[in-house]
PDB file of C-alpha atoms and ligand atoms in Angstrom:
ATOM      1  CA  UNK A   1      42.833 115.780  31.376  1.00 97.00           C
ATOM      2  CA  UNK A   2      39.202 115.421  30.315  1.00 98.00           C
ATOM      3  CA  UNK A   3      36.758 117.168  32.588  1.00 98.00           C
ATOM      4  CA  UNK A   4      33.069 117.697  33.189  1.00 98.00           C
ATOM      5  CA  UNK A   5      32.189 121.090  34.644  1.00 99.00           C
ATOM      6  CA  UNK A   6      29.135 121.517  36.849  1.00 99.00           C
ATOM      7  CA  UNK A   7      28.438 125.220  37.375  1.00 99.00           C
ATOM      8  CA  UNK A   8      25.961 128.021  38.122  1.00 98.00           C
ATOM      9  CA  UNK A   9      27.310 130.856  35.925  1.00 98.00           C
ATOM     10  CA  UNK A  10      27.876 133.180  37.685  1.00 97.00           C
ATOM     11  CA  UNK A  11      30.700 135.666  37.147  1.00 98.00           C
ATOM     12  CA  UNK A  12      33.484 133.648  38.740  1.00 98.00           C
ATOM     13  CA  UNK A  13      32.118 130.501  37.071  1.00 98.00           C
ATOM     14  CA  UNK A  14      32.656 132.331  33.780  1.00 98.00           C
ATOM     15  CA  UNK A  15      36.255 133.069  34.792  1.00 98.00           C
ATOM     16  CA  UNK A  16      36.762 129.376  35.570  1.00 98.00           C
ATOM     17  CA  UNK A  17      35.770 128.549  31.990  1.00 98.00           C
ATOM     18  CA  UNK A  18      38.240 131.153  30.710  1.00 98.00           C
ATOM     19  CA  UNK A  19      40.924 129.576  32.890  1.00 98.00           C
ATOM     20  CA  UNK A  20      40.196 126.037  31.663  1.00 98.00           C
ATOM     21  CA  UNK A  21      40.013 127.092  28.024  1.00 98.00           C
ATOM     22  CA  UNK A  22      43.548 128.438  28.276  1.00 98.00           C
ATOM     23  CA  UNK A  23      45.034 125.130  29.498  1.00 97.00           C
ATOM     24  CA  UNK A  24      46.446 123.187  26.530  1.00 96.00           C
ATOM     25  CA  UNK A  25      46.208 119.826  28.305  1.00 97.00           C
ATOM     26  CA  UNK A  26      42.564 120.189  29.401  1.00 98.00           C
ATOM     27  CA  UNK A  27      39.524 119.208  27.392  1.00 98.00           C
ATOM     28  CA  UNK A  28      36.079 120.231  28.653  1.00 98.00           C
ATOM     29  CA  UNK A  29      33.959 117.218  27.754  1.00 98.00           C
ATOM     30  CA  UNK A  30      30.599 118.520  28.956  1.00 98.00           C
ATOM     31  CA  UNK A  31      29.002 121.189  31.109  1.00 98.00           C
ATOM     32  CA  UNK A  32      26.084 120.796  33.508  1.00 98.00           C
ATOM     33  CA  UNK A  33      24.220 123.724  35.022  1.00 99.00           C
ATOM     34  CA  UNK A  34      22.564 124.087  38.396  1.00 98.00           C
ATOM     35  CA  UNK A  35      20.546 126.579  40.423  1.00 98.00           C
ATOM     36  CA  UNK A  36      22.637 128.734  42.721  1.00 98.00           C
ATOM     37  CA  UNK A  37      23.826 132.163  41.741  1.00 98.00           C
ATOM     38  CA  UNK A  38      20.753 132.514  39.485  1.00 98.00           C
ATOM     39  CA  UNK A  39      17.829 130.200  38.583  1.00 98.00           C
ATOM     40  CA  UNK A  40      18.944 127.238  36.492  1.00 98.00           C
ATOM     41  CA  UNK A  41      17.302 128.518  33.279  1.00 98.00           C
ATOM     42  CA  UNK A  42      19.452 131.653  33.477  1.00 98.00           C
ATOM     43  CA  UNK A  43      22.559 129.671  34.474  1.00 98.00           C
ATOM     44  CA  UNK A  44      21.982 127.456  31.422  1.00 98.00           C
ATOM     45  CA  UNK A  45      21.635 130.394  29.040  1.00 98.00           C
ATOM     46  CA  UNK A  46      24.813 131.851  30.497  1.00 98.00           C
ATOM     47  CA  UNK A  47      26.693 128.575  30.078  1.00 98.00           C
ATOM     48  CA  UNK A  48      25.584 128.447  26.433  1.00 98.00           C
ATOM     49  CA  UNK A  49      26.607 132.075  25.920  1.00 98.00           C
ATOM     50  CA  UNK A  50      30.024 131.330  27.404  1.00 98.00           C
ATOM     51  CA  UNK A  51      30.714 128.196  25.349  1.00 98.00           C
ATOM     52  CA  UNK A  52      29.737 130.151  22.228  1.00 98.00           C
ATOM     53  CA  UNK A  53      31.957 133.096  23.173  1.00 97.00           C
ATOM     54  CA  UNK A  54      34.907 130.870  24.087  1.00 98.00           C
ATOM     55  CA  UNK A  55      34.481 128.335  21.270  1.00 97.00           C
ATOM     56  CA  UNK A  56      34.280 125.489  23.748  1.00 98.00           C
ATOM     57  CA  UNK A  57      32.949 122.441  21.946  1.00 97.00           C
ATOM     58  CA  UNK A  58      31.004 120.770  24.720  1.00 98.00           C
ATOM     59  CA  UNK A  59      27.339 119.942  25.262  1.00 98.00           C
ATOM     60  CA  UNK A  60      25.509 121.924  27.936  1.00 98.00           C
ATOM     61  CA  UNK A  61      22.899 120.013  29.975  1.00 98.00           C
ATOM     62  CA  UNK A  62      20.444 121.806  32.218  1.00 98.00           C
ATOM     63  CA  UNK A  63      20.427 120.543  35.768  1.00 98.00           C
ATOM     64  CA  UNK A  64      18.505 120.867  39.004  1.00 98.00           C
ATOM     65  CA  UNK A  65      16.193 123.837  39.429  1.00 98.00           C
ATOM     66  CA  UNK A  66      16.080 123.579  43.200  1.00 98.00           C
ATOM     67  CA  UNK A  67      17.925 122.101  46.169  1.00 98.00           C
ATOM     68  CA  UNK A  68      17.067 118.620  47.474  1.00 98.00           C
ATOM     69  CA  UNK A  69      15.360 119.727  50.678  1.00 98.00           C
ATOM     70  CA  UNK A  70      15.033 123.483  50.989  1.00 98.00           C
ATOM     71  CA  UNK A  71      13.538 126.305  48.925  1.00 97.00           C
ATOM     72  CA  UNK A  72      15.498 127.874  46.072  1.00 98.00           C
ATOM     73  CA  UNK A  73      17.705 130.804  47.046  1.00 97.00           C
ATOM     74  CA  UNK A  74      19.739 132.746  44.518  1.00 98.00           C
ATOM     75  CA  UNK A  75      22.478 135.393  44.687  1.00 97.00           C
ATOM     76  CA  UNK A  76      21.743 138.142  42.172  1.00 97.00           C
ATOM     77  CA  UNK A  77      23.169 140.662  44.639  1.00 97.00           C
ATOM     78  CA  UNK A  78      26.603 139.117  43.960  1.00 97.00           C
ATOM     79  CA  UNK A  79      26.351 138.254  40.249  1.00 98.00           C
ATOM     80  CA  UNK A  80      23.734 140.663  38.881  1.00 98.00           C
ATOM     81  CA  UNK A  81      20.167 140.022  37.768  1.00 98.00           C
ATOM     82  CA  UNK A  82      21.382 138.178  34.654  1.00 98.00           C
ATOM     83  CA  UNK A  83      24.189 136.359  36.501  1.00 98.00           C
ATOM     84  CA  UNK A  84      26.878 138.007  34.379  1.00 98.00           C
ATOM     85  CA  UNK A  85      26.985 141.463  35.920  1.00 98.00           C
ATOM     86  CA  UNK A  86      24.516 142.988  33.435  1.00 98.00           C
ATOM     87  CA  UNK A  87      26.541 141.864  30.407  1.00 98.00           C
ATOM     88  CA  UNK A  88      24.945 138.500  29.590  1.00 98.00           C
ATOM     89  CA  UNK A  89      23.968 139.975  26.233  1.00 96.00           C
ATOM     90  CA  UNK A  90      21.918 138.386  23.465  1.00 97.00           C
ATOM     91  CA  UNK A  91      20.021 135.142  23.735  1.00 98.00           C
ATOM     92  CA  UNK A  92      22.338 132.189  23.040  1.00 98.00           C
ATOM     93  CA  UNK A  93      22.265 130.819  19.500  1.00 98.00           C
ATOM     94  CA  UNK A  94      22.441 127.197  20.675  1.00 98.00           C
ATOM     95  CA  UNK A  95      20.330 125.151  23.103  1.00 98.00           C
ATOM     96  CA  UNK A  96      20.970 122.739  25.925  1.00 98.00           C
ATOM     97  CA  UNK A  97      20.790 118.965  25.396  1.00 98.00           C
ATOM     98  CA  UNK A  98      17.739 116.898  26.316  1.00 97.00           C
ATOM     99  CA  UNK A  99      19.247 114.873  29.161  1.00 98.00           C
ATOM    100  CA  UNK A 100      19.552 116.462  32.585  1.00 98.00           C
ATOM    101  CA  UNK A 101      22.945 117.452  33.984  1.00 98.00           C
ATOM    102  CA  UNK A 102      22.740 114.545  36.462  1.00 98.00           C
ATOM    103  CA  UNK A 103      21.973 112.073  33.657  1.00 98.00           C
ATOM    104  CA  UNK A 104      24.782 113.530  31.556  1.00 98.00           C
ATOM    105  CA  UNK A 105      27.244 113.115  34.425  1.00 98.00           C
ATOM    106  CA  UNK A 106      26.158 109.527  35.161  1.00 98.00           C
ATOM    107  CA  UNK A 107      26.141 108.538  31.472  1.00 98.00           C
ATOM    108  CA  UNK A 108      29.554 110.037  30.709  1.00 98.00           C
ATOM    109  CA  UNK A 109      31.080 108.457  33.803  1.00 98.00           C
ATOM    110  CA  UNK A 110      29.699 105.039  32.768  1.00 98.00           C
ATOM    111  CA  UNK A 111      30.935 105.464  29.199  1.00 98.00           C
ATOM    112  CA  UNK A 112      34.481 106.486  30.244  1.00 98.00           C
ATOM    113  CA  UNK A 113      35.277 104.747  33.531  1.00 98.00           C
ATOM    114  CA  UNK A 114      38.232 106.212  35.403  1.00 98.00           C
ATOM    115  CA  UNK A 115      38.975 108.719  32.630  1.00 98.00           C
ATOM    116  CA  UNK A 116      37.004 111.818  33.591  1.00 98.00           C
ATOM    117  CA  UNK A 117      37.511 114.471  36.250  1.00 98.00           C
ATOM    118  CA  UNK A 118      34.665 116.538  37.667  1.00 99.00           C
ATOM    119  CA  UNK A 119      34.952 120.208  38.575  1.00 99.00           C
ATOM    120  CA  UNK A 120      31.876 121.235  40.594  1.00 99.00           C
ATOM    121  CA  UNK A 121      31.686 124.986  41.144  1.00 99.00           C
ATOM    122  CA  UNK A 122      28.032 125.404  42.067  1.00 98.00           C
ATOM    123  CA  UNK A 123      25.701 123.766  44.598  1.00 99.00           C
ATOM    124  CA  UNK A 124      26.131 119.980  44.543  1.00 99.00           C
ATOM    125  CA  UNK A 125      22.515 119.037  43.682  1.00 99.00           C
ATOM    126  CA  UNK A 126      23.356 117.528  40.271  1.00 99.00           C
ATOM    127  CA  UNK A 127      26.179 115.424  41.693  1.00 99.00           C
ATOM    128  CA  UNK A 128      23.893 114.115  44.465  1.00 99.00           C
ATOM    129  CA  UNK A 129      21.226 113.262  41.859  1.00 98.00           C
ATOM    130  CA  UNK A 130      23.829 111.558  39.663  1.00 98.00           C
ATOM    131  CA  UNK A 131      24.789 109.404  42.669  1.00 98.00           C
ATOM    132  CA  UNK A 132      21.167 108.245  42.845  1.00 98.00           C
ATOM    133  CA  UNK A 133      21.178 107.381  39.137  1.00 98.00           C
ATOM    134  CA  UNK A 134      24.598 105.706  39.299  1.00 98.00           C
ATOM    135  CA  UNK A 135      25.768 104.671  42.796  1.00 98.00           C
ATOM    136  CA  UNK A 136      29.101 103.537  41.294  1.00 98.00           C
ATOM    137  CA  UNK A 137      29.919 107.164  40.383  1.00 98.00           C
ATOM    138  CA  UNK A 138      32.732 107.348  42.987  1.00 98.00           C
ATOM    139  CA  UNK A 139      34.480 104.422  41.235  1.00 98.00           C
ATOM    140  CA  UNK A 140      33.818 105.729  37.744  1.00 98.00           C
ATOM    141  CA  UNK A 141      35.150 109.283  38.092  1.00 98.00           C
ATOM    142  CA  UNK A 142      38.904 109.701  38.279  1.00 98.00           C
ATOM    143  CA  UNK A 143      39.010 112.841  40.392  1.00 98.00           C
ATOM    144  CA  UNK A 144      36.564 115.357  41.826  1.00 98.00           C
ATOM    145  CA  UNK A 145      37.335 118.958  42.750  1.00 99.00           C
ATOM    146  CA  UNK A 146      34.593 120.901  44.514  1.00 98.00           C
ATOM    147  CA  UNK A 147      34.485 124.625  45.251  1.00 99.00           C
ATOM    148  CA  UNK A 148      32.744 125.041  48.578  1.00 98.00           C
ATOM    149  CA  UNK A 149      33.052 125.255  52.327  1.00 98.00           C
ATOM    150  CA  UNK A 150      34.504 127.456  55.026  1.00 98.00           C
ATOM    151  CA  UNK A 151      36.365 125.207  57.446  1.00 98.00           C
ATOM    152  CA  UNK A 152      38.481 127.497  59.617  1.00 98.00           C
ATOM    153  CA  UNK A 153      37.325 130.867  58.294  1.00 98.00           C
ATOM    154  CA  UNK A 154      33.937 132.614  58.437  1.00 98.00           C
ATOM    155  CA  UNK A 155      31.243 131.857  55.880  1.00 98.00           C
ATOM    156  CA  UNK A 156      30.306 134.211  53.080  1.00 96.00           C
ATOM    157  CA  UNK A 157      26.540 133.757  52.975  1.00 96.00           C
ATOM    158  CA  UNK A 158      25.900 133.161  56.659  1.00 97.00           C
ATOM    159  CA  UNK A 159      28.330 133.597  59.530  1.00 98.00           C
ATOM    160  CA  UNK A 160      29.404 129.952  59.169  1.00 98.00           C
ATOM    161  CA  UNK A 161      28.352 128.672  55.751  1.00 98.00           C
ATOM    162  CA  UNK A 162      29.873 129.139  52.302  1.00 98.00           C
ATOM    163  CA  UNK A 163      27.372 129.815  49.492  1.00 98.00           C
ATOM    164  CA  UNK A 164      27.668 126.644  47.361  1.00 98.00           C
ATOM    165  CA  UNK A 165      27.236 124.304  50.339  1.00 98.00           C
ATOM    166  CA  UNK A 166      24.562 126.525  51.923  1.00 98.00           C
ATOM    167  CA  UNK A 167      22.526 126.487  48.679  1.00 98.00           C
ATOM    168  CA  UNK A 168      22.100 122.703  49.083  1.00 98.00           C
ATOM    169  CA  UNK A 169      23.532 121.326  52.344  1.00 98.00           C
ATOM    170  CA  UNK A 170      21.894 117.892  51.952  1.00 98.00           C
ATOM    171  CA  UNK A 171      23.438 117.439  48.501  1.00 99.00           C
ATOM    172  CA  UNK A 172      26.882 118.524  49.720  1.00 99.00           C
ATOM    173  CA  UNK A 173      26.713 116.040  52.606  1.00 98.00           C
ATOM    174  CA  UNK A 174      25.688 113.203  50.275  1.00 98.00           C
ATOM    175  CA  UNK A 175      28.698 113.943  48.071  1.00 98.00           C
ATOM    176  CA  UNK A 176      31.062 113.958  51.063  1.00 98.00           C
ATOM    177  CA  UNK A 177      29.569 110.628  52.207  1.00 98.00           C
ATOM    178  CA  UNK A 178      29.691 108.958  48.785  1.00 98.00           C
ATOM    179  CA  UNK A 179      33.206 107.537  49.059  1.00 98.00           C
ATOM    180  CA  UNK A 180      35.071 109.401  46.298  1.00 98.00           C
ATOM    181  CA  UNK A 181      38.687 108.231  46.597  1.00 96.00           C
ATOM    182  CA  UNK A 182      40.148 111.414  45.120  1.00 98.00           C
ATOM    183  CA  UNK A 183      38.089 114.347  46.337  1.00 98.00           C
ATOM    184  CA  UNK A 184      39.533 117.838  46.767  1.00 99.00           C
ATOM    185  CA  UNK A 185      37.592 120.640  48.429  1.00 99.00           C
ATOM    186  CA  UNK A 186      38.550 124.220  47.605  1.00 99.00           C
ATOM    187  CA  UNK A 187      36.883 126.406  50.196  1.00 98.00           C
ATOM    188  CA  UNK A 188      36.980 129.987  51.395  1.00 98.00           C
ATOM    189  CA  UNK A 189      40.092 129.177  53.471  1.00 98.00           C
ATOM    190  CA  UNK A 190      42.095 129.489  50.241  1.00 98.00           C
ATOM    191  CA  UNK A 191      39.836 131.407  47.884  1.00 98.00           C
ATOM    192  CA  UNK A 192      39.452 134.455  50.143  1.00 98.00           C
ATOM    193  CA  UNK A 193      43.243 134.649  50.351  1.00 97.00           C
ATOM    194  CA  UNK A 194      43.412 134.828  46.540  1.00 97.00           C
ATOM    195  CA  UNK A 195      41.678 138.219  46.565  1.00 97.00           C
ATOM    196  CA  UNK A 196      42.537 140.074  43.343  1.00 97.00           C
ATOM    197  CA  UNK A 197      43.098 143.765  44.028  1.00 96.00           C
ATOM    198  CA  UNK A 198      41.500 146.531  41.956  1.00 96.00           C
ATOM    199  CA  UNK A 199      44.836 147.120  40.139  1.00 96.00           C
ATOM    200  CA  UNK A 200      44.671 143.545  38.786  1.00 97.00           C
ATOM    201  CA  UNK A 201      41.260 144.331  37.322  1.00 96.00           C
ATOM    202  CA  UNK A 202      42.277 147.737  35.968  1.00 95.00           C
ATOM    203  CA  UNK A 203      45.297 146.252  34.224  1.00 96.00           C
ATOM    204  CA  UNK A 204      42.961 144.257  31.955  1.00 97.00           C
ATOM    205  CA  UNK A 205      42.210 145.773  28.534  1.00 95.00           C
ATOM    206  CA  UNK A 206      39.018 147.866  28.570  1.00 93.00           C
ATOM    207  CA  UNK A 207      37.371 145.824  25.830  1.00 91.00           C
ATOM    208  CA  UNK A 208      38.037 142.495  27.534  1.00 94.00           C
ATOM    209  CA  UNK A 209      34.726 140.751  28.386  1.00 97.00           C
ATOM    210  CA  UNK A 210      35.882 139.452  31.788  1.00 98.00           C
ATOM    211  CA  UNK A 211      36.722 143.016  32.784  1.00 97.00           C
ATOM    212  CA  UNK A 212      33.187 144.128  31.946  1.00 97.00           C
ATOM    213  CA  UNK A 213      31.414 141.347  33.861  1.00 98.00           C
ATOM    214  CA  UNK A 214      33.774 141.719  36.815  1.00 98.00           C
ATOM    215  CA  UNK A 215      32.648 145.307  37.458  1.00 97.00           C
ATOM    216  CA  UNK A 216      29.447 144.266  39.249  1.00 97.00           C
ATOM    217  CA  UNK A 217      31.184 141.456  41.163  1.00 97.00           C
ATOM    218  CA  UNK A 218      33.988 143.776  42.278  1.00 97.00           C
ATOM    219  CA  UNK A 219      31.433 146.356  43.457  1.00 97.00           C
ATOM    220  CA  UNK A 220      29.772 143.644  45.547  1.00 97.00           C
ATOM    221  CA  UNK A 221      33.090 142.504  47.039  1.00 96.00           C
ATOM    222  CA  UNK A 222      34.113 146.114  47.630  1.00 94.00           C
ATOM    223  CA  UNK A 223      31.053 146.670  49.804  1.00 94.00           C
ATOM    224  CA  UNK A 224      31.225 143.189  51.396  1.00 93.00           C
ATOM    225  CA  UNK A 225      34.900 143.298  52.379  1.00 94.00           C
ATOM    226  CA  UNK A 226      35.494 147.036  52.545  1.00 93.00           C
ATOM    227  CA  UNK A 227      38.379 146.760  50.082  1.00 93.00           C
ATOM    228  CA  UNK A 228      38.301 147.016  46.313  1.00 91.00           C
ATOM    229  CA  UNK A 229      38.895 144.021  44.098  1.00 96.00           C
ATOM    230  CA  UNK A 230      37.233 140.600  43.911  1.00 97.00           C
ATOM    231  CA  UNK A 231      37.566 136.993  45.006  1.00 98.00           C
ATOM    232  CA  UNK A 232      38.159 134.418  42.210  1.00 98.00           C
ATOM    233  CA  UNK A 233      36.652 131.371  43.966  1.00 98.00           C
ATOM    234  CA  UNK A 234      35.765 129.203  40.982  1.00 98.00           C
ATOM    235  CA  UNK A 235      38.845 129.847  38.815  1.00 98.00           C
ATOM    236  CA  UNK A 236      41.066 128.961  41.784  1.00 98.00           C
ATOM    237  CA  UNK A 237      39.254 125.612  42.033  1.00 98.00           C
ATOM    238  CA  UNK A 238      39.846 125.147  38.286  1.00 98.00           C
ATOM    239  CA  UNK A 239      43.533 125.957  38.755  1.00 98.00           C
ATOM    240  CA  UNK A 240      43.851 123.479  41.623  1.00 98.00           C
ATOM    241  CA  UNK A 241      42.218 120.818  39.438  1.00 98.00           C
ATOM    242  CA  UNK A 242      44.682 121.576  36.647  1.00 98.00           C
ATOM    243  CA  UNK A 243      47.714 121.833  38.928  1.00 98.00           C
ATOM    244  CA  UNK A 244      47.211 120.114  42.288  1.00 98.00           C
ATOM    245  CA  UNK A 245      50.677 121.248  43.421  1.00 98.00           C
ATOM    246  CA  UNK A 246      49.449 124.895  43.469  1.00 98.00           C
ATOM    247  CA  UNK A 247      47.896 124.140  46.875  1.00 98.00           C
ATOM    248  CA  UNK A 248      48.664 122.357  50.130  1.00 98.00           C
ATOM    249  CA  UNK A 249      46.009 120.263  51.846  1.00 98.00           C
ATOM    250  CA  UNK A 250      44.568 119.033  55.109  1.00 96.00           C
ATOM    251  CA  UNK A 251      43.314 115.448  54.835  1.00 97.00           C
ATOM    252  CA  UNK A 252      40.296 114.567  56.888  1.00 96.00           C
ATOM    253  CA  UNK A 253      36.781 113.142  56.980  1.00 97.00           C
ATOM    254  CA  UNK A 254      34.207 115.845  56.385  1.00 98.00           C
ATOM    255  CA  UNK A 255      30.489 116.366  56.921  1.00 98.00           C
ATOM    256  CA  UNK A 256      28.021 119.198  56.446  1.00 98.00           C
ATOM    257  CA  UNK A 257      26.103 120.517  59.430  1.00 98.00           C
ATOM    258  CA  UNK A 258      22.440 119.995  58.545  1.00 98.00           C
ATOM    259  CA  UNK A 259      20.637 120.964  61.731  1.00 96.00           C
ATOM    260  CA  UNK A 260      22.593 123.779  63.399  1.00 95.00           C
ATOM    261  CA  UNK A 261      20.555 126.885  64.085  1.00 96.00           C
ATOM    262  CA  UNK A 262      23.454 129.143  63.134  1.00 97.00           C
ATOM    263  CA  UNK A 263      25.680 126.653  61.375  1.00 98.00           C
ATOM    264  CA  UNK A 264      23.477 124.832  58.826  1.00 98.00           C
ATOM    265  CA  UNK A 265      25.511 124.360  55.640  1.00 98.00           C
ATOM    266  CA  UNK A 266      28.895 124.590  57.363  1.00 98.00           C
ATOM    267  CA  UNK A 267      31.568 122.006  56.555  1.00 98.00           C
ATOM    268  CA  UNK A 268      32.940 120.327  59.675  1.00 98.00           C
ATOM    269  CA  UNK A 269      35.752 117.925  60.562  1.00 97.00           C
ATOM    270  CA  UNK A 270      37.068 116.628  63.868  1.00 95.00           C
ATOM    271  CA  UNK A 271      40.326 118.570  64.011  1.00 94.00           C
ATOM    272  CA  UNK A 272      41.166 117.833  67.636  1.00 92.00           C
ATOM    273  CA  UNK A 273      44.728 116.731  68.253  1.00 88.00           C
ATOM    274  CA  UNK A 274      43.858 113.199  69.342  1.00 86.00           C
ATOM    275  CA  UNK A 275      46.723 110.835  70.073  1.00 86.00           C
ATOM    276  CA  UNK A 276      46.475 107.572  68.078  1.00 81.00           C
ATOM    277  CA  UNK A 277      45.712 105.661  71.292  1.00 86.00           C
ATOM    278  CA  UNK A 278      43.355 108.334  72.672  1.00 86.00           C
ATOM    279  CA  UNK A 279      40.218 106.889  74.326  1.00 85.00           C
ATOM    280  CA  UNK A 280      38.196 109.580  72.539  1.00 86.00           C
ATOM    281  CA  UNK A 281      36.898 108.425  69.156  1.00 85.00           C
ATOM    282  CA  UNK A 282      36.584 110.915  66.334  1.00 87.00           C
ATOM    283  CA  UNK A 283      33.180 112.613  66.333  1.00 91.00           C
ATOM    284  CA  UNK A 284      32.741 113.660  62.739  1.00 95.00           C
ATOM    285  CA  UNK A 285      31.900 111.001  60.151  1.00 95.00           C
ATOM    286  CA  UNK A 286      34.561 108.462  61.265  1.00 93.00           C
ATOM    287  CA  UNK A 287      33.312 105.972  58.646  1.00 95.00           C
ATOM    288  CA  UNK A 288      33.764 108.285  55.661  1.00 97.00           C
ATOM    289  CA  UNK A 289      36.517 108.195  53.055  1.00 97.00           C
ATOM    290  CA  UNK A 290      39.056 110.974  53.605  1.00 97.00           C
ATOM    291  CA  UNK A 291      39.061 114.040  51.358  1.00 98.00           C
ATOM    292  CA  UNK A 292      41.656 116.767  50.826  1.00 98.00           C
ATOM    293  CA  UNK A 293      40.806 120.303  51.908  1.00 98.00           C
ATOM    294  CA  UNK A 294      42.994 123.051  50.387  1.00 98.00           C
ATOM    295  CA  UNK A 295      44.615 125.205  53.076  1.00 98.00           C
ATOM    296  CA  UNK A 296      47.209 127.279  51.221  1.00 98.00           C
ATOM    297  CA  UNK A 297      47.694 128.128  47.552  1.00 98.00           C
ATOM    298  CA  UNK A 298      50.274 129.908  45.432  1.00 98.00           C
ATOM    299  CA  UNK A 299      48.105 132.966  44.894  1.00 97.00           C
ATOM    300  CA  UNK A 300      50.645 135.015  42.924  1.00 98.00           C
ATOM    301  CA  UNK A 301      51.185 132.272  40.348  1.00 98.00           C
ATOM    302  CA  UNK A 302      47.455 131.647  40.104  1.00 98.00           C
ATOM    303  CA  UNK A 303      46.559 135.327  39.573  1.00 98.00           C
ATOM    304  CA  UNK A 304      49.231 135.586  36.866  1.00 98.00           C
ATOM    305  CA  UNK A 305      47.823 132.526  35.127  1.00 98.00           C
ATOM    306  CA  UNK A 306      44.297 133.923  35.394  1.00 98.00           C
ATOM    307  CA  UNK A 307      45.351 137.241  33.870  1.00 98.00           C
ATOM    308  CA  UNK A 308      46.930 135.356  30.987  1.00 97.00           C
ATOM    309  CA  UNK A 309      43.789 133.217  30.570  1.00 98.00           C
ATOM    310  CA  UNK A 310      41.297 136.084  30.477  1.00 97.00           C
ATOM    311  CA  UNK A 311      43.339 138.196  28.066  1.00 95.00           C
ATOM    312  CA  UNK A 312      43.997 135.377  25.594  1.00 90.00           C
ATOM    313  CA  UNK A 313      42.204 136.075  22.282  1.00 83.00           C
TER     314      UNK A 313
HETATM  315  C1  BDR B 401      30.776 130.316  45.376  1.00 80.21           C
HETATM  316  O1  BDR B 401      29.450 130.863  45.412  1.00 80.21           O
HETATM  317  C2  BDR B 401      29.152 131.520  44.201  1.00 80.21           C
HETATM  318  O2  BDR B 401      28.748 132.835  44.437  1.00 80.21           O
HETATM  319  C3  BDR B 401      30.407 131.518  43.375  1.00 80.21           C
HETATM  320  O3  BDR B 401      30.116 131.325  42.002  1.00 80.21           O
HETATM  321  C4  BDR B 401      31.248 130.412  43.942  1.00 80.21           C
HETATM  322  O4  BDR B 401      31.025 129.191  43.268  1.00 80.21           O
HETATM  323  C5  BDR B 401      31.641 131.061  46.366  1.00 80.21           C
HETATM  324  O5  BDR B 401      31.175 130.914  47.667  1.00 80.21           O
HETATM  325 CA1   CA B 402      29.852 129.121  41.131  1.00 80.21          CA
END
């Protein structure tokens, strides 16, 4: 499996890279960065720091600095001022490539048609821009897994919206409308249920880097949820990309609410039980290609795999 990662590192983005690095049958071909948890310059430095730390041999391209249609909003309260819980450390020794993350994605997809998978674990701005550069992107990528959305659970950044989709709702909607044949959405419906308790964290060796960066993130989740531990959103999406059978799915046509006063950024689907011959047509995006939305996952297996991945030398 050869994959392109689009990310906004980000503490759980970092864990996703640890997870992927530990999979013998996965090659990370390239990384693109995007605004989201922190400004894109910081996300890019963090991506470079992580590929250096993890010996991942992949180019890092800097992506979009702001959403398509709304002002930039970041989440340092969740990930720390430096995006890695105060442990970003020294300046990276390497630099990002000259092309943008959107250009990198379009160029790689053209060069390797139907060979590459995309794991998008930040706002979807780069993917939307890549669709403008290369409208055939849905035919060129083999599979796309996106972390985002809160379908039948509350949001995490507003009452109804999940952070990645809320950071760029227009981009997320363009991606859902693009016609990807093999699109999986890993939203809060499954990631919140993969909550890792404090004991999971405390079982990690003290000198293990993920344990250090997770301190800040776990403090945030402790105050957000009222229970200690943390939610591994992005590594669960990585795990579902690597092993689709870890999850079960609801297939539907999805859209992002762009105008709702309380619901902007929320993923929606028409989930009414409509008989096949019902006179009521489906309301939500009936013309769109169906996507798979993860509804359950094997959390115990995943958390075991993640522990193994973050403690691997
Ligand atoms: C998503 O938002 C970010 O805070 C995380 O990195 C993850 O990608 C979870 O809603
Ligand atoms: Ca992320």
